[in-house]
Amino acid sequence: MRGKRDSDQQKPGSPPLRSFADRYAEVGGFGPGFDAVRLFLCYEVLLWHAWTVGAGSAAPGKASPVWMAFEAMVPMFFALSGFLVAGSAQRLPVGQFLLSRALRILPALAFVVGLTALIIGPLMTDRRGPAYFLDPRFTSYFLNIIGVVRYELPGVFVGSQLGAAVNGSLWTVPWEIGCYLVMASFMVAGLAGRAWLFATVGLAWVLAAVGYEHLFPREMPGTIHKLLRFGLTSPGALLIPYFLTGAALHFARARIPWDGRIAAAMAAVLVAGSLLLDGTTWSRTALVALLGLYPCVYLVAYLGLHHLPRPPGFRGGDYSYGIYLCHFPLLQAFHVSFGFNHWGLLLAVTLPPATLFAMASWHLIEAPMLAQRKRLSLLGQRLAARVRPAP
């Protein structure tokens, strides 16, 4: 009878279903494609920003038939982060977890912020003498290092048709830090690893955002409404369900099929949404966040467990974070200094220096910090197991 039930569930000749856990075991417990996925996503962000800086608006991109591809890029980053960070949450004590995450994101962030304020700013400002350094906006710009976003430096990029934002990429940093704090809260409560809870909270979060947008389609006065809009329907708040659902997929990896047919269906959902919905109306709404939640999470994890090739010259490290952090000031500098307005030209002149900067950032800053993070991770595992670390 047991054999008959098994044969009913799986047709003769059909390949056995593999779970994400099975695939993890096949690739040695390491996602061989995640670096390639990150690299693709960060270059997609660069392309998007080249388009918006050149046009002075995001509207042309949202009006294109491929708007969903750009809509999904940052949510996919957060889904990927949730999927990978979940492993650390299960291995490390909470203090080691937070220190590990800080060592990953803060050193390169501090380097980019300092370089922008101390090198690019003085070269691009219209202020003379010490006026640039004495302006309060100069000192407040360094708050970006701790996730308090400040976009402007005194007199820098004032001629840009997009506005004087020095680095528009930094808006995601506090939300990434917030996701780590949410994960740490689950860890303190002893709930890390409970896939159903992470999936439920992620779905409930985005459903609450959909309900709030439906009930209050226009911005309402009052502190309560401002807090609800910020915490539920702001672009950053809508990224948190992706992080939580990515973590849930990692925790439930033994029960979720790793299947190309499911991945194709998820991709079809995103393509259909891009073709059937108007991006100028639907972009960055809670309904689109709900539509893309499971497709984005599944696809980024599915692709990350493939052996995706990286271009020659890109195999020496993970350059995606450096590219993400540095490309926007370079786009603005080329746009303002030389009047480059076409997205293709901006992309062509920005991509090489952004890539070279990212490579330097990786080898000089990020990789050394990663080595420290691995050492701390090993120490954390020993502490968690109550084994006295070797001297």
mmCIF file of N, CA and C in Angstrom, residues 177-279:
data_model
loop_
_atom_site.group_PDB
_atom_site.id
_atom_site.type_symbol
_atom_site.label_atom_id
_atom_site.label_comp_id
_atom_site.label_asym_id
_atom_site.label_seq_id
_atom_site.Cartn_x
_atom_site.Cartn_y
_atom_site.Cartn_z
ATOM 1 N N ILE A 177 19.125 47.898 7.938
ATOM 2 C CA ILE A 177 19.467 47.815 9.364
ATOM 3 C C ILE A 177 18.232 47.439 10.180
ATOM 4 N N GLY A 178 17.088 48.023 9.821
ATOM 5 C CA GLY A 178 15.842 47.691 10.509
ATOM 6 C C GLY A 178 15.493 46.218 10.391
ATOM 7 N N CYS A 179 15.734 45.630 9.222
ATOM 8 C CA CYS A 179 15.468 44.197 9.046
ATOM 9 C C CYS A 179 16.356 43.361 9.956
ATOM 10 N N TYR A 180 17.612 43.754 10.106
ATOM 11 C CA TYR A 180 18.508 43.024 11.013
ATOM 12 C C TYR A 180 18.013 43.120 12.453
ATOM 13 N N LEU A 181 17.499 44.291 12.820
ATOM 14 C CA LEU A 181 16.982 44.453 14.183
ATOM 15 C C LEU A 181 15.716 43.619 14.391
ATOM 16 N N VAL A 182 14.877 43.531 13.362
ATOM 17 C CA VAL A 182 13.694 42.672 13.451
ATOM 18 C C VAL A 182 14.124 41.218 13.643
ATOM 19 N N MET A 183 15.113 40.790 12.862
ATOM 20 C CA MET A 183 15.608 39.425 13.006
ATOM 21 C C MET A 183 16.184 39.209 14.401
ATOM 22 N N ALA A 184 16.938 40.194 14.896
ATOM 23 C CA ALA A 184 17.507 40.073 16.238
ATOM 24 C C ALA A 184 16.408 39.968 17.293
ATOM 25 N N SER A 185 15.292 40.675 17.092
ATOM 26 C CA SER A 185 14.177 40.595 18.030
ATOM 27 C C SER A 185 13.594 39.190 18.076
ATOM 28 N N PHE A 186 13.449 38.558 16.905
ATOM 29 C CA PHE A 186 12.982 37.173 16.861
ATOM 30 C C PHE A 186 13.972 36.253 17.568
ATOM 31 N N MET A 187 15.265 36.533 17.392
ATOM 32 C CA MET A 187 16.281 35.699 18.029
ATOM 33 C C MET A 187 16.212 35.809 19.546
ATOM 34 N N VAL A 188 16.069 37.031 20.051
ATOM 35 C CA VAL A 188 15.969 37.237 21.493
ATOM 36 C C VAL A 188 14.765 36.497 22.056
ATOM 37 N N ALA A 189 13.678 36.488 21.293
ATOM 38 C CA ALA A 189 12.465 35.810 21.740
ATOM 39 C C ALA A 189 12.519 34.298 21.537
ATOM 40 N N GLY A 190 13.622 33.797 20.965
ATOM 41 C CA GLY A 190 13.749 32.367 20.733
ATOM 42 C C GLY A 190 12.903 31.850 19.591
ATOM 43 N N LEU A 191 12.588 32.728 18.625
ATOM 44 C CA LEU A 191 11.679 32.360 17.549
ATOM 45 C C LEU A 191 12.365 32.219 16.201
ATOM 46 N N ALA A 192 13.667 32.463 16.144
ATOM 47 C CA ALA A 192 14.385 32.296 14.885
ATOM 48 C C ALA A 192 14.323 30.841 14.461
ATOM 49 N N GLY A 193 14.022 30.613 13.207
ATOM 50 C CA GLY A 193 13.899 29.257 12.687
ATOM 51 C C GLY A 193 12.470 28.810 12.491
ATOM 52 N N ARG A 194 11.504 29.564 13.016
ATOM 53 C CA ARG A 194 10.089 29.189 12.856
ATOM 54 C C ARG A 194 9.561 29.788 11.558
ATOM 55 N N ALA A 195 9.617 28.999 10.508
ATOM 56 C CA ALA A 195 9.283 29.486 9.177
ATOM 57 C C ALA A 195 7.853 30.014 9.106
ATOM 58 N N TRP A 196 6.925 29.306 9.728
ATOM 59 C CA TRP A 196 5.522 29.713 9.646
ATOM 60 C C TRP A 196 5.319 31.100 10.233
ATOM 61 N N LEU A 197 6.050 31.417 11.291
ATOM 62 C CA LEU A 197 5.894 32.713 11.934
ATOM 63 C C LEU A 197 6.434 33.823 11.042
ATOM 64 N N PHE A 198 7.613 33.618 10.471
ATOM 65 C CA PHE A 198 8.183 34.627 9.579
ATOM 66 C C PHE A 198 7.293 34.821 8.347
ATOM 67 N N ALA A 199 6.803 33.724 7.783
ATOM 68 C CA ALA A 199 5.936 33.836 6.607
ATOM 69 C C ALA A 199 4.630 34.535 6.950
ATOM 70 N N THR A 200 4.067 34.229 8.116
ATOM 71 C CA THR A 200 2.803 34.845 8.524
ATOM 72 C C THR A 200 2.962 36.330 8.767
ATOM 73 N N VAL A 201 4.028 36.713 9.468
ATOM 74 C CA VAL A 201 4.257 38.134 9.744
ATOM 75 C C VAL A 201 4.506 38.892 8.443
ATOM 76 N N GLY A 202 5.292 38.306 7.544
ATOM 77 C CA GLY A 202 5.555 38.964 6.261
ATOM 78 C C GLY A 202 4.285 39.178 5.456
ATOM 79 N N LEU A 203 3.450 38.148 5.367
ATOM 80 C CA LEU A 203 2.209 38.276 4.613
ATOM 81 C C LEU A 203 1.242 39.234 5.301
ATOM 82 N N ALA A 204 1.125 39.133 6.623
ATOM 83 C CA ALA A 204 0.229 40.025 7.356
ATOM 84 C C ALA A 204 0.657 41.482 7.196
ATOM 85 N N TRP A 205 1.959 41.707 7.171
ATOM 86 C CA TRP A 205 2.486 43.067 7.011
ATOM 87 C C TRP A 205 2.019 43.672 5.684
ATOM 88 N N VAL A 206 2.201 42.931 4.601
ATOM 89 C CA VAL A 206 1.855 43.485 3.294
ATOM 90 C C VAL A 206 0.337 43.551 3.117
ATOM 91 N N LEU A 207 -0.413 42.612 3.710
ATOM 92 C CA LEU A 207 -1.872 42.683 3.638
ATOM 93 C C LEU A 207 -2.402 43.889 4.422
ATOM 94 N N ALA A 208 -1.771 44.182 5.557
ATOM 95 C CA ALA A 208 -2.157 45.378 6.318
ATOM 96 C C ALA A 208 -1.889 46.636 5.502
ATOM 97 N N ALA A 209 -0.782 46.644 4.753
ATOM 98 C CA ALA A 209 -0.471 47.788 3.897
ATOM 99 C C ALA A 209 -1.505 47.934 2.790
ATOM 100 N N VAL A 210 -1.911 46.813 2.191
ATOM 101 C CA VAL A 210 -2.946 46.857 1.156
ATOM 102 C C VAL A 210 -4.249 47.401 1.727
ATOM 103 N N GLY A 211 -4.631 46.903 2.918
ATOM 104 C CA GLY A 211 -5.861 47.375 3.547
ATOM 105 C C GLY A 211 -5.805 48.856 3.872
ATOM 106 N N TYR A 212 -4.667 49.310 4.371
ATOM 107 C CA TYR A 212 -4.559 50.729 4.716
ATOM 108 C C TYR A 212 -4.649 51.596 3.469
ATOM 109 N N GLU A 213 -3.968 51.179 2.388
ATOM 110 C CA GLU A 213 -4.049 51.960 1.144
ATOM 111 C C GLU A 213 -5.464 51.983 0.585
ATOM 112 N N HIS A 214 -6.200 50.887 0.754
ATOM 113 C CA HIS A 214 -7.575 50.842 0.260
ATOM 114 C C HIS A 214 -8.489 51.754 1.076
ATOM 115 N N LEU A 215 -8.309 51.749 2.387
ATOM 116 C CA LEU A 215 -9.157 52.564 3.248
ATOM 117 C C LEU A 215 -8.797 54.042 3.187
ATOM 118 N N PHE A 216 -7.511 54.326 3.009
ATOM 119 C CA PHE A 216 -7.038 55.715 3.004
ATOM 120 C C PHE A 216 -6.143 55.930 1.787
ATOM 121 N N PRO A 217 -6.755 56.029 0.600
ATOM 122 C CA PRO A 217 -5.949 56.164 -0.621
ATOM 123 C C PRO A 217 -5.167 57.465 -0.694
ATOM 124 N N ARG A 218 -5.596 58.462 0.053
ATOM 125 C CA ARG A 218 -4.881 59.739 0.059
ATOM 126 C C ARG A 218 -4.244 59.954 1.428
ATOM 127 N N GLU A 219 -3.194 60.747 1.422
ATOM 128 C CA GLU A 219 -2.493 61.012 2.671
ATOM 129 C C GLU A 219 -3.403 61.751 3.631
ATOM 130 N N MET A 220 -3.483 61.225 4.860
ATOM 131 C CA MET A 220 -4.373 61.779 5.871
ATOM 132 C C MET A 220 -3.574 62.572 6.892
ATOM 133 N N PRO A 221 -4.189 63.624 7.465
ATOM 134 C CA PRO A 221 -3.495 64.392 8.499
ATOM 135 C C PRO A 221 -3.459 63.624 9.816
ATOM 136 N N GLY A 222 -2.553 64.049 10.684
ATOM 137 C CA GLY A 222 -2.470 63.436 12.009
ATOM 138 C C GLY A 222 -1.258 62.534 12.163
ATOM 139 N N THR A 223 -0.763 62.474 13.382
ATOM 140 C CA THR A 223 0.440 61.704 13.667
ATOM 141 C C THR A 223 0.238 60.206 13.462
ATOM 142 N N ILE A 224 -0.924 59.692 13.859
ATOM 143 C CA ILE A 224 -1.189 58.254 13.729
ATOM 144 C C ILE A 224 -1.121 57.833 12.267
ATOM 145 N N HIS A 225 -1.766 58.622 11.411
ATOM 146 C CA HIS A 225 -1.757 58.272 9.987
ATOM 147 C C HIS A 225 -0.361 58.387 9.397
ATOM 148 N N LYS A 226 0.398 59.366 9.829
ATOM 149 C CA LYS A 226 1.767 59.497 9.332
ATOM 150 C C LYS A 226 2.610 58.287 9.733
ATOM 151 N N LEU A 227 2.436 57.834 10.967
ATOM 152 C CA LEU A 227 3.177 56.662 11.426
ATOM 153 C C LEU A 227 2.752 55.404 10.678
ATOM 154 N N LEU A 228 1.441 55.240 10.473
ATOM 155 C CA LEU A 228 0.958 54.067 9.754
ATOM 156 C C LEU A 228 1.416 54.070 8.305
ATOM 157 N N ARG A 229 1.370 55.224 7.679
ATOM 158 C CA ARG A 229 1.805 55.299 6.287
ATOM 159 C C ARG A 229 3.305 55.003 6.188
ATOM 160 N N PHE A 230 4.073 55.539 7.118
ATOM 161 C CA PHE A 230 5.511 55.294 7.102
ATOM 162 C C PHE A 230 5.825 53.826 7.389
ATOM 163 N N GLY A 231 5.138 53.247 8.363
ATOM 164 C CA GLY A 231 5.450 51.892 8.785
ATOM 165 C C GLY A 231 4.836 50.798 7.940
ATOM 166 N N LEU A 232 3.819 51.139 7.134
ATOM 167 C CA LEU A 232 3.152 50.118 6.337
ATOM 168 C C LEU A 232 3.344 50.297 4.840
ATOM 169 N N THR A 233 3.155 51.509 4.345
ATOM 170 C CA THR A 233 3.052 51.693 2.895
ATOM 171 C C THR A 233 4.187 52.497 2.289
ATOM 172 N N SER A 234 5.133 52.974 3.089
ATOM 173 C CA SER A 234 6.277 53.665 2.487
ATOM 174 C C SER A 234 7.105 52.650 1.696
ATOM 175 N N PRO A 235 7.865 53.119 0.682
ATOM 176 C CA PRO A 235 8.669 52.165 -0.121
ATOM 177 C C PRO A 235 9.588 51.301 0.730
ATOM 178 N N GLY A 236 10.153 51.860 1.789
ATOM 179 C CA GLY A 236 11.038 51.070 2.641
ATOM 180 C C GLY A 236 10.286 50.037 3.458
ATOM 181 N N ALA A 237 9.140 50.425 3.997
ATOM 182 C CA ALA A 237 8.359 49.490 4.813
ATOM 183 C C ALA A 237 7.911 48.280 4.002
ATOM 184 N N LEU A 238 7.649 48.481 2.716
ATOM 185 C CA LEU A 238 7.194 47.384 1.872
ATOM 186 C C LEU A 238 8.320 46.416 1.511
ATOM 187 N N LEU A 239 9.549 46.737 1.908
ATOM 188 C CA LEU A 239 10.659 45.813 1.690
ATOM 189 C C LEU A 239 10.784 44.785 2.814
ATOM 190 N N ILE A 240 10.298 45.122 4.002
ATOM 191 C CA ILE A 240 10.461 44.236 5.154
ATOM 192 C C ILE A 240 9.764 42.888 4.945
ATOM 193 N N PRO A 241 8.550 42.827 4.367
ATOM 194 C CA PRO A 241 7.951 41.502 4.118
ATOM 195 C C PRO A 241 8.797 40.624 3.210
ATOM 196 N N TYR A 242 9.549 41.230 2.290
ATOM 197 C CA TYR A 242 10.420 40.432 1.421
ATOM 198 C C TYR A 242 11.560 39.812 2.228
ATOM 199 N N PHE A 243 12.122 40.571 3.126
ATOM 200 C CA PHE A 243 13.179 40.050 3.998
ATOM 201 C C PHE A 243 12.639 38.907 4.859
ATOM 202 N N LEU A 244 11.490 39.111 5.467
ATOM 203 C CA LEU A 244 10.915 38.097 6.345
ATOM 204 C C LEU A 244 10.545 36.834 5.572
ATOM 205 N N THR A 245 9.992 36.997 4.375
ATOM 206 C CA THR A 245 9.588 35.837 3.580
ATOM 207 C C THR A 245 10.806 35.109 3.037
ATOM 208 N N GLY A 246 11.870 35.862 2.692
ATOM 209 C CA GLY A 246 13.115 35.210 2.302
ATOM 210 C C GLY A 246 13.675 34.363 3.434
ATOM 211 N N ALA A 247 13.623 34.898 4.657
ATOM 212 C CA ALA A 247 14.072 34.127 5.816
ATOM 213 C C ALA A 247 13.193 32.896 6.021
ATOM 214 N N ALA A 248 11.880 33.061 5.839
ATOM 215 C CA ALA A 248 10.965 31.925 6.004
ATOM 216 C C ALA A 248 11.290 30.814 5.021
ATOM 217 N N LEU A 249 11.626 31.174 3.779
ATOM 218 C CA LEU A 249 11.980 30.160 2.786
ATOM 219 C C LEU A 249 13.230 29.398 3.219
ATOM 220 N N HIS A 250 14.197 30.099 3.783
ATOM 221 C CA HIS A 250 15.394 29.418 4.259
ATOM 222 C C HIS A 250 15.059 28.460 5.398
ATOM 223 N N PHE A 251 14.243 28.915 6.336
ATOM 224 C CA PHE A 251 13.897 28.065 7.469
ATOM 225 C C PHE A 251 13.091 26.839 7.028
ATOM 226 N N ALA A 252 12.266 26.998 5.997
ATOM 227 C CA ALA A 252 11.403 25.906 5.524
ATOM 228 C C ALA A 252 11.984 25.207 4.307
ATOM 229 N N ARG A 253 13.278 25.348 4.072
ATOM 230 C CA ARG A 253 13.883 24.872 2.826
ATOM 231 C C ARG A 253 13.711 23.371 2.608
ATOM 232 N N ALA A 254 13.563 22.598 3.678
ATOM 233 C CA ALA A 254 13.392 21.153 3.512
ATOM 234 C C ALA A 254 11.998 20.803 2.990
ATOM 235 N N ARG A 255 11.070 21.746 3.056
ATOM 236 C CA ARG A 255 9.684 21.475 2.645
ATOM 237 C C ARG A 255 9.266 22.203 1.379
ATOM 238 N N ILE A 256 10.149 23.027 0.820
ATOM 239 C CA ILE A 256 9.808 23.817 -0.370
ATOM 240 C C ILE A 256 10.518 23.226 -1.577
ATOM 241 N N PRO A 257 9.789 22.863 -2.649
ATOM 242 C CA PRO A 257 10.435 22.285 -3.839
ATOM 243 C C PRO A 257 11.327 23.308 -4.548
ATOM 244 N N TRP A 258 12.494 22.854 -4.947
ATOM 245 C CA TRP A 258 13.395 23.636 -5.802
ATOM 246 C C TRP A 258 13.155 23.143 -7.220
ATOM 247 N N ASP A 259 12.311 23.866 -7.951
ATOM 248 C CA ASP A 259 11.767 23.336 -9.201
ATOM 249 C C ASP A 259 11.722 24.426 -10.261
ATOM 250 N N GLY A 260 12.274 24.135 -11.425
ATOM 251 C CA GLY A 260 12.278 25.099 -12.520
ATOM 252 C C GLY A 260 10.894 25.453 -13.014
ATOM 253 N N ARG A 261 9.949 24.546 -12.897
ATOM 254 C CA ARG A 261 8.576 24.841 -13.342
ATOM 255 C C ARG A 261 7.925 25.870 -12.440
ATOM 256 N N ILE A 262 8.188 25.756 -11.143
ATOM 257 C CA ILE A 262 7.661 26.769 -10.225
ATOM 258 C C ILE A 262 8.330 28.106 -10.499
ATOM 259 N N ALA A 263 9.633 28.105 -10.740
ATOM 260 C CA ALA A 263 10.353 29.344 -11.037
ATOM 261 C C ALA A 263 9.805 29.993 -12.304
ATOM 262 N N ALA A 264 9.510 29.192 -13.327
ATOM 263 C CA ALA A 264 8.955 29.734 -14.567
ATOM 264 C C ALA A 264 7.591 30.358 -14.321
ATOM 265 N N ALA A 265 6.767 29.711 -13.493
ATOM 266 C CA ALA A 265 5.448 30.260 -13.181
ATOM 267 C C ALA A 265 5.577 31.573 -12.418
ATOM 268 N N MET A 266 6.518 31.646 -11.493
ATOM 269 C CA MET A 266 6.730 32.879 -10.743
ATOM 270 C C MET A 266 7.193 34.010 -11.667
ATOM 271 N N ALA A 267 8.099 33.686 -12.591
ATOM 272 C CA ALA A 267 8.553 34.695 -13.549
ATOM 273 C C ALA A 267 7.399 35.156 -14.430
ATOM 274 N N ALA A 268 6.508 34.227 -14.805
ATOM 275 C CA ALA A 268 5.364 34.579 -15.643
ATOM 276 C C ALA A 268 4.432 35.557 -14.933
ATOM 277 N N VAL A 269 4.296 35.413 -13.610
ATOM 278 C CA VAL A 269 3.470 36.342 -12.843
ATOM 279 C C VAL A 269 4.034 37.761 -12.943
ATOM 280 N N LEU A 270 5.348 37.889 -12.803
ATOM 281 C CA LEU A 270 5.967 39.216 -12.879
ATOM 282 C C LEU A 270 5.859 39.800 -14.287
ATOM 283 N N VAL A 271 6.064 38.962 -15.304
ATOM 284 C CA VAL A 271 5.952 39.439 -16.687
ATOM 285 C C VAL A 271 4.528 39.888 -16.978
ATOM 286 N N ALA A 272 3.559 39.096 -16.544
ATOM 287 C CA ALA A 272 2.159 39.472 -16.758
ATOM 288 C C ALA A 272 1.824 40.779 -16.057
ATOM 289 N N GLY A 273 2.304 40.942 -14.835
ATOM 290 C CA GLY A 273 2.064 42.194 -14.123
ATOM 291 C C GLY A 273 2.675 43.375 -14.833
ATOM 292 N N SER A 274 3.860 43.197 -15.399
ATOM 293 C CA SER A 274 4.535 44.287 -16.103
ATOM 294 C C SER A 274 3.783 44.682 -17.369
ATOM 295 N N LEU A 275 3.203 43.691 -18.055
ATOM 296 C CA LEU A 275 2.515 43.972 -19.322
ATOM 297 C C LEU A 275 1.084 44.445 -19.122
ATOM 298 N N LEU A 276 0.428 43.965 -18.083
ATOM 299 C CA LEU A 276 -0.993 44.258 -17.911
ATOM 300 C C LEU A 276 -1.266 45.454 -17.004
ATOM 301 N N LEU A 277 -0.327 45.808 -16.146
ATOM 302 C CA LEU A 277 -0.524 46.919 -15.214
ATOM 303 C C LEU A 277 0.292 48.126 -15.653
ATOM 304 N N ASP A 278 -0.202 49.281 -15.353
ATOM 305 C CA ASP A 278 0.468 50.532 -15.687
ATOM 306 C C ASP A 278 1.406 50.919 -14.544
ATOM 307 N N GLY A 279 2.711 50.954 -14.829
ATOM 308 C CA GLY A 279 3.683 51.243 -13.795
ATOM 309 C C GLY A 279 3.568 52.636 -13.213
#
